[in-house]
Short mmCIF file of C-alpha atoms and ligand atoms in Angstrom, two decimals:
data_model
loop_
_atom_site.label_atom_id
_atom_site.label_comp_id
_atom_site.label_asym_id
_atom_site.label_seq_id
_atom_site.Cartn_x
_atom_site.Cartn_y
_atom_site.Cartn_z
CA MET B 1 89.73 89.71 56.19
CA SER B 2 91.06 90.86 59.52
CA TYR B 3 91.53 88.66 62.50
CA ILE B 4 90.74 89.50 66.08
CA LEU B 5 93.73 89.31 68.40
CA ASN B 6 93.95 86.13 70.39
CA LEU B 7 93.04 87.32 73.87
CA LYS B 8 93.26 83.91 75.49
CA ASN B 9 95.98 85.08 77.86
CA LYS B 10 93.90 87.93 79.17
CA LYS B 11 92.21 86.38 82.13
CA GLY B 12 89.57 88.08 84.21
CA TRP B 13 85.82 88.05 83.72
CA ILE B 14 82.52 87.62 85.55
CA GLU B 15 80.38 84.49 85.32
CA LEU B 16 76.88 84.89 86.76
CA ILE B 17 74.65 81.98 87.68
CA THR B 18 71.11 83.16 88.33
CA GLY B 19 67.43 82.21 88.24
CA CYS B 20 64.74 81.41 90.80
CA MET B 21 64.93 79.07 93.80
CA PHE B 22 65.18 75.29 93.24
CA ALA B 23 66.86 75.79 89.87
CA GLY B 24 70.17 74.19 90.90
CA LYS B 25 72.16 77.42 91.13
CA THR B 26 74.25 76.27 94.08
CA GLU B 27 75.07 72.90 92.46
CA GLU B 28 76.22 74.74 89.34
CA PHE B 29 78.19 77.22 91.45
CA ILE B 30 80.01 74.49 93.38
CA LYS B 31 80.63 72.40 90.25
CA ARG B 32 82.16 75.33 88.44
CA LEU B 33 84.47 76.27 91.32
CA ARG B 34 85.56 72.64 91.64
CA ARG B 35 86.58 72.64 87.97
CA TYR B 36 88.85 75.59 88.63
CA GLN B 37 90.25 73.80 91.69
CA TYR B 38 91.03 70.71 89.63
CA ALA B 39 92.97 72.98 87.28
CA ASP B 40 95.12 74.10 90.24
CA GLN B 41 93.63 77.56 90.35
CA ASN B 42 93.71 79.28 93.72
CA ILE B 43 90.14 79.91 94.67
CA ILE B 44 88.50 81.78 97.50
CA VAL B 45 84.77 81.56 98.17
CA PHE B 46 82.54 83.94 100.11
CA LYS B 47 78.95 83.77 101.24
CA PRO B 48 76.80 86.31 103.11
CA ALA B 49 76.86 85.58 106.85
CA ILE B 50 73.07 85.92 106.80
CA ASP B 51 72.76 82.59 105.00
CA ASN B 52 73.76 79.91 107.51
CA ARG B 53 71.12 77.37 106.59
CA TYR B 54 73.40 74.37 106.87
CA SER B 55 76.85 75.40 107.93
CA GLU B 56 78.86 78.40 109.03
CA LYS B 57 81.92 77.84 106.88
CA GLU B 58 80.68 75.83 103.95
CA ILE B 59 78.13 76.23 101.21
CA TYR B 60 75.75 73.31 100.80
CA SER B 61 73.42 72.75 97.90
CA HIS B 62 70.01 71.15 98.49
CA SER B 63 71.60 67.92 97.23
CA ARG B 64 74.38 68.24 99.85
CA MET B 65 77.25 69.14 97.54
CA ASN B 66 79.55 71.40 99.50
CA ILE B 67 82.50 73.74 99.29
CA ASP B 68 84.35 75.78 101.91
CA ALA B 69 83.25 79.40 102.07
CA ILE B 70 84.06 82.37 104.26
CA PRO B 71 81.00 84.06 105.79
CA VAL B 72 81.06 87.86 105.33
CA ASN B 73 78.80 90.66 106.49
CA ASN B 74 79.57 93.17 103.74
CA SER B 75 81.68 93.95 100.68
CA ASP B 76 84.43 95.63 102.74
CA GLU B 77 85.01 92.34 104.52
CA VAL B 78 85.29 90.58 101.17
CA LYS B 79 87.91 93.10 100.08
CA LYS B 80 89.95 92.78 103.27
CA ILE B 81 89.93 88.99 103.37
CA PHE B 82 90.74 88.83 99.66
CA GLU B 83 93.74 91.13 100.08
CA GLU B 84 95.07 89.15 103.05
CA ASN B 85 94.78 85.87 101.13
CA ASP B 86 96.22 87.32 97.96
CA LYS B 87 99.39 88.17 99.89
CA ILE B 88 99.91 84.50 100.75
CA LYS B 89 99.10 83.09 97.30
CA LYS B 90 97.83 84.80 94.19
CA ILE B 91 94.08 84.29 94.00
CA ASP B 92 92.88 83.26 90.54
CA VAL B 93 89.18 82.75 91.14
CA VAL B 94 86.71 84.44 93.50
CA GLY B 95 83.39 82.72 94.16
CA ILE B 96 80.49 84.54 95.75
CA ASP B 97 77.19 82.89 96.58
CA GLU B 98 73.81 84.56 97.27
CA VAL B 99 75.23 87.85 96.02
CA GLN B 100 71.83 89.55 96.36
CA PHE B 101 72.20 89.48 100.15
CA LEU B 102 75.28 91.73 100.24
CA ASP B 103 75.45 95.53 100.01
CA GLU B 104 75.68 97.17 96.61
CA GLY B 105 79.42 97.83 96.98
CA ILE B 106 79.99 94.21 96.00
CA VAL B 107 79.25 94.90 92.33
CA ASP B 108 82.07 97.44 91.98
CA LEU B 109 84.43 95.15 93.85
CA LEU B 110 83.68 92.20 91.56
CA GLU B 111 84.20 94.50 88.57
CA GLN B 112 87.63 95.44 89.96
CA PHE B 113 88.54 91.79 90.45
CA ALA B 114 87.57 90.93 86.87
CA SER B 115 89.58 93.87 85.53
CA ASN B 116 92.60 92.59 87.46
CA GLN B 117 92.91 89.09 85.98
CA ILE B 118 90.54 87.44 88.46
CA ILE B 119 87.78 85.09 87.38
CA VAL B 120 84.61 85.87 89.32
CA VAL B 121 81.91 83.25 89.72
CA ALA B 122 78.81 84.82 91.26
CA SER B 123 75.50 83.21 92.06
CA GLY B 124 72.22 84.79 93.13
CA LEU B 125 68.48 85.12 92.75
CA ASP B 126 67.41 87.35 89.88
CA LYS B 127 64.02 88.21 91.42
CA ASP B 128 62.61 88.61 94.92
CA PHE B 129 59.32 87.08 96.10
CA LYS B 130 57.44 90.05 94.62
CA ASN B 131 59.02 89.35 91.24
CA ASN B 132 61.07 92.56 91.35
CA PRO B 133 64.74 92.46 90.25
CA PHE B 134 67.04 91.66 93.18
CA LYS B 135 69.82 94.12 93.90
CA ASN B 136 73.36 93.32 92.71
CA VAL B 137 72.10 90.56 90.42
CA ASP B 138 70.31 93.23 88.36
CA LYS B 139 73.63 94.97 87.67
CA LEU B 140 75.65 91.79 87.27
CA LEU B 141 73.20 90.60 84.60
CA VAL B 142 74.40 93.58 82.58
CA SER B 143 78.11 93.53 83.38
CA ALA B 144 78.87 89.80 83.46
CA GLU B 145 80.57 88.25 80.44
CA TYR B 146 78.75 84.97 80.94
CA VAL B 147 75.22 84.59 82.29
CA ASP B 148 73.48 81.33 82.96
CA LYS B 149 69.85 81.74 83.88
CA LEU B 150 68.60 78.46 85.28
CA THR B 151 64.96 77.46 85.60
CA SER B 152 63.12 75.04 87.85
CA ILE B 153 59.90 73.07 87.64
CA CYS B 154 56.70 74.95 88.50
CA HIS B 155 55.31 73.56 91.76
CA LYS B 156 51.73 73.94 90.49
CA CYS B 157 51.68 72.85 86.86
CA GLY B 158 55.05 71.24 86.14
CA GLY B 159 55.88 73.93 83.61
CA ASN B 160 58.97 76.09 83.43
CA GLY B 161 59.56 77.65 86.85
CA THR B 162 61.13 81.10 86.68
CA ARG B 163 59.73 82.82 89.78
CA THR B 164 59.91 82.28 93.52
CA GLN B 165 56.65 82.30 95.48
CA ARG B 166 56.91 82.84 99.23
CA ILE B 167 54.16 80.93 101.02
CA VAL B 168 53.01 81.77 104.55
CA LYS B 169 50.36 79.55 106.14
CA GLY B 170 49.50 78.10 102.77
CA LYS B 171 49.01 81.46 101.05
CA PRO B 172 51.23 83.80 99.00
CA ALA B 173 53.10 86.15 101.36
CA LYS B 174 51.85 89.71 101.59
CA ALA B 175 53.66 92.38 99.61
CA ASP B 176 54.67 94.24 102.76
CA SER B 177 56.53 91.29 104.33
CA PRO B 178 60.31 91.78 104.57
CA LEU B 179 62.40 91.25 101.44
CA ILE B 180 65.00 89.09 103.14
CA ASP B 181 63.62 86.64 105.66
CA ILE B 182 65.69 83.50 105.73
CA ALA B 183 64.92 81.77 109.02
CA ALA B 184 61.21 82.57 109.24
CA ASN B 185 58.42 80.03 109.11
CA GLU B 186 57.53 80.49 105.49
CA LYS B 187 58.35 78.16 102.67
CA TYR B 188 59.10 78.79 99.04
CA GLU B 189 57.82 77.29 95.81
CA SER B 190 59.02 77.84 92.32
CA ARG B 191 56.29 78.90 89.94
CA CYS B 192 55.93 79.63 86.26
CA ARG B 193 54.75 82.96 84.88
CA HIS B 194 51.14 81.74 84.83
CA CYS B 195 50.93 80.17 88.28
CA PHE B 196 52.80 82.93 90.11
CA GLU B 197 50.41 84.90 92.32
CA GLU B 198 51.42 88.50 92.73
CA PRO B 199 51.78 89.40 96.44
CA LYS B 200 49.24 92.03 97.49
ZN1 LIG C 1 52.85 76.78 86.50
#
C-alpha cells in the first residue's frame, strides 16, 4: 500500500462560502476569518465598495458581527493594496466578501494567491434574482478546494430556502430590472425551489 505525501506544510487554498441571501454567509465568513486571526495569521479583508449597507470600512452581518474590511472598486485595487500590505507583513489569509460584485479579474487573482501559499476565504451569492449563476462565484464553485453552500428558510413555506426573490411593490421584480441594485427600494426574500417565482 502506498501512502500519499503529507502535504500539511503546503498552505494555500480557496474556501468558498456561498448560497442565497439570509443564509448566514457573512456570519460564517467573519467567524472563519476570526479563527485565523486567533491563530496569529495576518489577514486582510476586502469588500466591494458598492456594498456600503452599514459601514464604509467594516463588514457587518445581519446579526451585527463585524470585521474590518477595505472597500475596493475592482480587482486591480485588491492586487495593489495586497502588495503594499504584504511588504509590511507577510499576509497569510485574504478574505473577500460579496465577490460577485467585483469584475471577473478577481477569480484569477484569488487563484494566484492560493497558488502562492495564501489562504483565500471568499463569500458570495451563487445565484442572482433571476436564478442565474452569479459571475465569479460560478467559477469559484469549480476551483475552490472547500465549498460551503448555505441555505436559509423559505419565506413562504418554511422549507429549505436556496433562491433569492427580489420583491418590488409586493411582487417579484421584472426580469429586465438591473442585476445589481443594492440601495433601491426593493426587498429580498429567500425562497425554496417551489415557491420561487421566475421573474418575467
Ligand atoms: Zn417554499
